[in-house]
Coordinates of C-alpha atoms and ligand atoms in Angstrom, one line a residue:
X1 CA 0.8 20.0 -6.0
X2 CA 2.0 18.2 -9.1
X3 CA 0.9 14.5 -8.8
X4 CA 3.5 11.8 -9.3
X5 CA 1.0 9.1 -10.3
X6 CA -0.8 9.5 -13.6
X7 CA -3.6 6.9 -13.8
X8 CA -5.7 5.9 -16.8
X9 CA -8.1 3.1 -17.5
X10 CA -7.2 1.4 -20.7
X11 CA -10.7 0.3 -21.7
X12 CA -14.2 1.6 -21.5
X13 CA -16.9 0.6 -18.9
X14 CA -17.6 -2.7 -20.8
X15 CA -14.0 -3.6 -21.7
X16 CA -11.5 -5.6 -19.7
X17 CA -10.4 -4.0 -16.4
X18 CA -6.9 -2.6 -16.6
X19 CA -5.4 0.5 -15.0
X20 CA -2.1 2.0 -16.2
X21 CA -0.2 4.2 -13.8
X22 CA 2.8 6.2 -15.1
X23 CA 5.2 7.3 -12.3
X24 CA 6.6 10.7 -13.0
X25 CA 10.4 11.0 -13.0
X26 CA 10.9 7.2 -12.5
X27 CA 10.7 6.1 -16.2
X28 CA 8.5 3.3 -15.0
X29 CA 4.9 2.4 -14.9
X30 CA 2.7 -0.1 -13.1
X31 CA -0.5 -1.9 -14.0
X32 CA -3.5 -2.9 -11.9
X33 CA -5.0 -6.0 -13.6
X34 CA -3.9 -7.3 -16.9
X35 CA -6.9 -7.3 -19.2
X36 CA -6.6 -6.3 -22.9
X37 CA -3.6 -3.9 -23.2
X38 CA -3.5 -3.3 -26.9
X39 CA -4.1 0.4 -26.5
X40 CA -0.7 0.8 -24.9
X41 CA 2.2 2.0 -27.1
X42 CA 5.3 -0.2 -27.2
X43 CA 7.2 2.5 -25.2
X44 CA 4.5 2.4 -22.5
X45 CA 4.5 -1.4 -22.4
X46 CA 8.3 -1.4 -22.0
X47 CA 8.1 0.9 -18.9
X48 CA 5.9 -1.5 -17.0
X49 CA 7.9 -3.0 -14.1
X50 CA 5.1 -4.2 -11.7
X51 CA 1.7 -5.7 -12.3
X52 CA -0.9 -6.2 -9.6
X53 CA -3.5 -8.8 -10.6
X54 CA -6.7 -9.0 -8.6
X55 CA -7.5 -12.6 -9.8
X56 CA -7.0 -14.7 -12.9
X57 CA -10.4 -14.6 -14.6
X58 CA -9.7 -14.2 -18.3
X59 CA -10.8 -10.6 -18.6
X60 CA -8.2 -9.6 -15.9
X61 CA -5.3 -11.6 -17.2
X62 CA -5.5 -12.0 -21.0
X63 CA -2.9 -9.3 -21.5
X64 CA 0.0 -11.4 -20.1
X65 CA 1.3 -12.6 -23.5
X66 CA 1.2 -9.1 -25.0
X67 CA 3.2 -7.7 -22.1
X68 CA 5.7 -10.5 -22.1
X69 CA 6.2 -10.2 -25.8
X70 CA 6.9 -6.5 -25.4
X71 CA 9.6 -6.9 -22.7
X72 CA 11.1 -10.2 -23.7
X73 CA 14.7 -8.9 -24.0
X74 CA 14.5 -6.4 -21.2
X75 CA 17.2 -6.2 -18.4
X76 CA 14.8 -4.9 -15.8
X77 CA 12.7 -7.8 -14.3
X78 CA 9.0 -8.0 -14.5
X79 CA 7.3 -8.3 -11.2
X80 CA 3.8 -9.8 -11.0
X81 CA 1.7 -9.9 -7.8
X82 CA -1.6 -11.7 -7.3
X83 CA -3.5 -14.3 -5.3
X84 CA -2.3 -17.9 -5.2
X85 CA -3.8 -18.7 -8.6
X86 CA -1.4 -16.3 -10.3
X87 CA 1.5 -18.7 -10.0
X88 CA 0.0 -21.8 -11.8
X89 CA -1.6 -19.5 -14.4
X90 CA 1.7 -17.8 -15.3
X91 CA 3.4 -21.2 -15.4
X92 CA 0.6 -22.5 -17.6
X93 CA 0.9 -19.6 -20.0
X94 CA 4.7 -20.0 -20.2
X95 CA 4.3 -23.7 -20.9
X96 CA 2.3 -22.7 -24.0
X97 CA 5.4 -21.7 -25.9
X98 CA 8.8 -23.2 -26.8
X99 CA 11.8 -21.6 -25.2
X100 CA 15.0 -23.2 -26.5
X101 CA 16.7 -20.0 -27.9
X102 CA 16.4 -17.6 -25.0
X103 CA 19.1 -18.8 -22.6
X104 CA 21.2 -15.6 -23.1
X105 CA 18.3 -13.2 -22.7
X106 CA 18.4 -11.3 -19.3
X107 CA 14.6 -11.7 -18.8
X108 CA 13.3 -12.5 -15.3
X109 CA 9.7 -12.7 -14.2
X110 CA 9.3 -12.5 -10.4
X111 CA 6.0 -13.8 -9.2
X112 CA 4.7 -12.8 -5.7
X113 CA 1.6 -14.8 -4.7
X114 CA -0.2 -13.6 -1.6
X115 CA -2.8 -15.8 0.2
X116 CA -3.7 -13.2 2.9
X117 CA -1.1 -14.4 5.3
X118 CA 2.0 -15.6 3.4
X119 CA 3.9 -14.2 0.4
X120 CA 5.6 -16.7 -1.9
X121 CA 8.3 -15.4 -4.2
X122 CA 9.0 -17.5 -7.3
X123 CA 11.0 -16.7 -10.4
X124 CA 10.9 -17.7 -14.0
X125 CA 14.3 -16.9 -15.8
X126 CA 15.0 -17.0 -19.5
X127 CA 18.3 -18.6 -18.7
X128 CA 16.4 -21.6 -17.2
X129 CA 13.9 -21.6 -20.1
X130 CA 11.3 -20.1 -17.8
X131 CA 11.2 -23.1 -15.4
X132 CA 9.7 -22.2 -12.1
X133 CA 12.1 -21.7 -9.1
X134 CA 10.7 -21.0 -5.6
X135 CA 12.9 -18.4 -3.8
X136 CA 11.2 -17.7 -0.5
X137 CA 8.1 -17.8 1.6
X138 CA 7.4 -15.3 4.3
X139 CA 4.7 -14.0 6.5
X140 CA 3.1 -10.8 5.2
X141 CA 0.5 -8.3 6.5
X142 CA -0.3 -7.3 2.9
X143 CA 2.6 -4.8 2.2
X144 CA 3.7 -6.2 -1.2
X145 CA 6.0 -3.5 -2.5
X146 CA 8.0 -0.8 -0.7
X147 CA 10.3 1.6 -2.6
X148 CA 11.7 5.0 -1.5
X149 CA 8.9 6.7 -3.4
X150 CA 5.8 4.5 -2.8
X151 CA 4.3 1.4 -1.3
X152 CA 1.6 -1.0 -2.5
X153 CA -0.6 -2.8 0.0
X154 CA -3.2 -5.4 -0.6
X155 CA -5.9 -7.3 1.1
X156 CA -7.4 -10.6 0.3
X157 CA -11.1 -10.5 -0.5
X158 CA -13.7 -13.0 -1.6
X159 CA -15.1 -13.3 -5.2
X160 CA -16.1 -16.9 -5.0
X161 CA -12.3 -17.3 -5.3
X162 CA -9.6 -15.3 -3.5
X163 CA -9.3 -11.8 -5.1
X164 CA -6.9 -9.0 -4.1
X165 CA -7.6 -5.3 -3.8
X166 CA -4.7 -2.8 -3.9
X167 CA -3.7 0.6 -2.6
X168 CA -0.8 2.6 -4.1
X169 CA 0.5 5.3 -1.8
X170 CA 3.2 7.8 -2.2
X171 CA 5.3 7.9 1.0
X172 CA 5.2 11.7 1.1
X173 CA 5.0 14.5 -1.5
X174 CA 7.8 17.0 -2.1
X175 CA 6.9 20.4 -3.3
X176 CA 9.6 22.9 -4.1
X177 CA 9.4 26.4 -2.7
X178 CA 10.1 28.3 -5.9
X179 CA 10.3 31.7 -4.2
X180 CA 12.9 30.4 -1.7
X181 CA 14.8 28.7 -4.6
X182 CA 15.0 32.1 -6.4
X183 CA 16.1 33.9 -3.3
X184 CA 19.0 31.4 -3.0
X185 CA 20.0 32.4 -6.6
X186 CA 19.0 28.9 -8.0
X187 CA 16.8 28.0 -10.8
X188 CA 14.6 24.9 -11.6
X189 CA 16.2 22.2 -13.7
X190 CA 16.7 18.4 -13.9
X191 CA 18.9 18.6 -10.8
X192 CA 15.7 18.8 -8.8
X193 CA 15.0 15.1 -9.6
X194 CA 18.3 14.0 -8.0
X195 CA 17.6 16.3 -5.1
X196 CA 14.1 14.8 -4.5
X197 CA 15.6 11.3 -4.8
X198 CA 18.1 12.1 -2.0
X199 CA 15.3 13.6 0.2
X200 CA 13.2 10.5 -0.3
X201 CA 16.0 8.0 0.5
X202 CA 17.6 9.7 3.5
X203 CA 16.4 11.3 6.7
X204 CA 19.8 12.9 7.3
X205 CA 21.8 14.2 4.4
X206 CA 25.4 14.1 5.8
X207 CA 27.8 14.8 3.0
X208 CA 25.2 14.3 0.2
X209 CA 25.7 16.7 -2.6
X210 CA 23.7 17.6 -5.7
X211 CA 25.2 19.2 -8.9
X212 CA 23.6 22.4 -10.0
X213 CA 25.1 23.7 -13.3
X214 CA 28.8 23.0 -12.8
X215 CA 28.8 23.4 -9.0
X216 CA 28.2 20.9 -6.1
X217 CA 25.8 22.0 -3.3
X218 CA 25.4 20.3 0.1
X219 CA 21.9 18.9 0.2
X220 CA 21.7 19.9 3.9
X221 CA 22.2 23.6 2.9
X222 CA 19.3 23.7 0.5
X223 CA 17.0 21.1 2.0
X224 CA 14.7 23.9 3.2
X225 CA 13.4 24.4 -0.3
X226 CA 11.6 21.1 0.0
X227 CA 8.1 21.4 1.5
X228 CA 6.8 17.9 2.6
X229 CA 3.1 17.2 2.3
X230 CA 1.0 14.0 2.5
X231 CA 1.4 11.8 -0.6
X232 CA -1.1 10.7 -3.2
X233 CA -3.1 7.5 -2.6
X234 CA -4.8 5.6 -5.4
X235 CA -6.8 2.4 -4.8
X236 CA -8.1 -0.3 -7.1
X237 CA -10.9 -2.8 -6.3
X238 CA -12.9 -5.0 -8.5
X239 CA -14.8 -8.4 -8.6
X240 CA -15.8 -8.5 -4.9
X241 CA -18.8 -10.3 -3.3
X242 CA -21.1 -8.0 -1.3
X243 CA -20.6 -9.2 2.3
X244 CA -19.8 -7.5 5.5
X245 CA -16.3 -9.0 5.9
X246 CA -15.2 -8.0 2.4
X247 CA -16.6 -4.5 2.7
X248 CA -15.0 -3.9 6.1
X249 CA -11.6 -5.2 4.9
X250 CA -11.8 -3.1 1.7
X251 CA -12.7 0.1 3.5
X252 CA -9.8 -0.4 5.9
X253 CA -7.4 -0.7 2.9
X254 CA -8.7 2.2 0.8
X255 CA -9.6 4.7 3.5
X256 CA -8.6 8.3 2.7
X257 CA -7.7 7.5 -1.0
X258 CA -7.5 10.5 -3.3
X259 CA -8.8 8.3 -6.0
X260 CA -10.6 5.0 -6.0
X261 CA -11.1 2.9 -9.1
X262 CA -14.0 0.5 -8.4
X263 CA -16.2 -2.0 -10.2
X264 CA -19.9 -1.3 -10.6
X265 CA -20.9 -4.5 -12.3
X266 CA -24.6 -4.6 -11.5
X267 CA -27.4 -2.1 -10.7
X268 CA -29.0 -2.4 -7.3
X269 CA -32.2 -3.7 -9.0
X270 CA -30.2 -6.8 -10.0
X271 CA -28.8 -7.3 -6.4
X272 CA -29.7 -11.0 -6.3
X273 CA -27.7 -11.5 -9.5
X274 CA -24.8 -9.5 -8.0
X275 CA -24.7 -11.9 -5.0
X276 CA -24.9 -15.0 -7.3
X277 CA -22.0 -13.7 -9.4
X278 CA -19.9 -12.4 -6.5
X279 CA -19.8 -8.8 -7.8
X280 CA -20.5 -5.4 -6.3
X281 CA -23.4 -3.2 -7.4
X282 CA -23.0 0.4 -8.3
X283 CA -24.8 1.4 -5.1
X284 CA -22.4 -0.7 -3.0
X285 CA -19.4 0.9 -4.8
X286 CA -20.7 4.4 -4.0
X287 CA -21.4 3.5 -0.4
X288 CA -17.9 1.9 0.1
X289 CA -16.2 4.9 -1.4
X290 CA -18.2 7.3 0.8
X291 CA -17.6 5.3 4.0
X292 CA -13.8 5.1 3.2
X293 CA -13.6 8.9 2.8
X294 CA -12.5 8.6 -0.8
X295 CA -12.1 12.0 -2.5
X296 CA -12.8 10.9 -6.1
X297 CA -14.5 7.7 -7.4
X298 CA -13.9 6.3 -10.9
X299 CA -16.0 3.4 -12.1
X300 CA -15.1 0.4 -14.3
X301 CA -16.3 -3.1 -15.2
X302 CA -20.0 -2.8 -16.0
X303 CA -22.1 -5.9 -17.0
X304 CA -22.8 -5.9 -20.7
X305 CA -26.5 -6.0 -19.9
X306 CA -26.3 -2.3 -19.3
X307 CA -24.5 -1.5 -22.6
X308 CA -27.5 0.7 -23.6
X309 CA -27.6 2.6 -20.3
X310 CA -24.1 3.1 -18.7
X311 CA -25.4 6.4 -17.4
X312 CA -27.8 4.6 -15.0
X313 CA -24.9 2.7 -13.5
X314 CA -22.8 5.9 -13.0
X315 CA -25.8 7.8 -11.6
X316 CA -26.6 5.1 -9.0
X317 CA -23.0 4.9 -7.8
X318 CA -22.5 8.7 -7.7
X319 CA -25.8 9.3 -5.9
X320 CA -24.7 6.9 -3.1
X321 CA -21.2 8.3 -3.1
X322 CA -22.2 11.9 -2.6
X323 CA -24.8 10.8 0.0
Ligands
LIG401 ZN1 -14.2 -9.4 -13.9
LIG402 ZN1 -13.9 -12.2 -11.8

């Protein structure tokens, strides 16, 4: 199975949390957290359409200006999701600049703030010099984004302040049966992307056609080359107090993930400090991942006090994860 999500952490264990996920065939990427993003190329920054911020502590949000600078004349809006603090923080950042010459830019920043029950949609448009407009408020169970290809869900957790964890899930995965394709006298090509888009969008194909070479084919006649399997699930969780309610909610969100990115801020020997600072320990991260049936665990966000011994943090989490 060729994965559609390609995830990479932008910084090392001691750097700002930020996960970049490129979405294959969509010319688009998403970010979980918005710490330092200087390692991204301009072409990568330009592809970012959706940013999911856990909370607005500086190490998770300092990349906002860099991102805005990179997409400032883009037609495609930038969507930012986060806990309630994300809205005043974006407004504050935008107020830090002067915006008198941008009225004819197409730029729009949609902000979706989620308090665990309600989703508030606000927009900052260049044509209004980035003044805030509230568009809607609606009840939400945590489903923040739904597209034909994937969904993003979140849950509100506690980090002394509200903090969101996220799960990105491909609706289903389409594998192409190459042997059957050959038997039908067809060969692989860019047309398969159009074909997959139709399969994702529709349950019945009616008169839908796809162009292969210089001939149109009915999708319904060749739909049997698509083998549908379970989609990929990637979760992201950081800056979470160790308490029963948090852990139960988090496990419910991330269960069955193929890949979990999770903080491991403290070692278990510094458990008291972890409780004071509202962070997970490496041991807790490993235990959460195991209980949630996660297939692969990747760690991030270690306290600088372990800069000489990151291996200890990794070892503690992995020992717990593998049981
Ligand atoms: Zn942090
Ligand atoms: Zn924090």
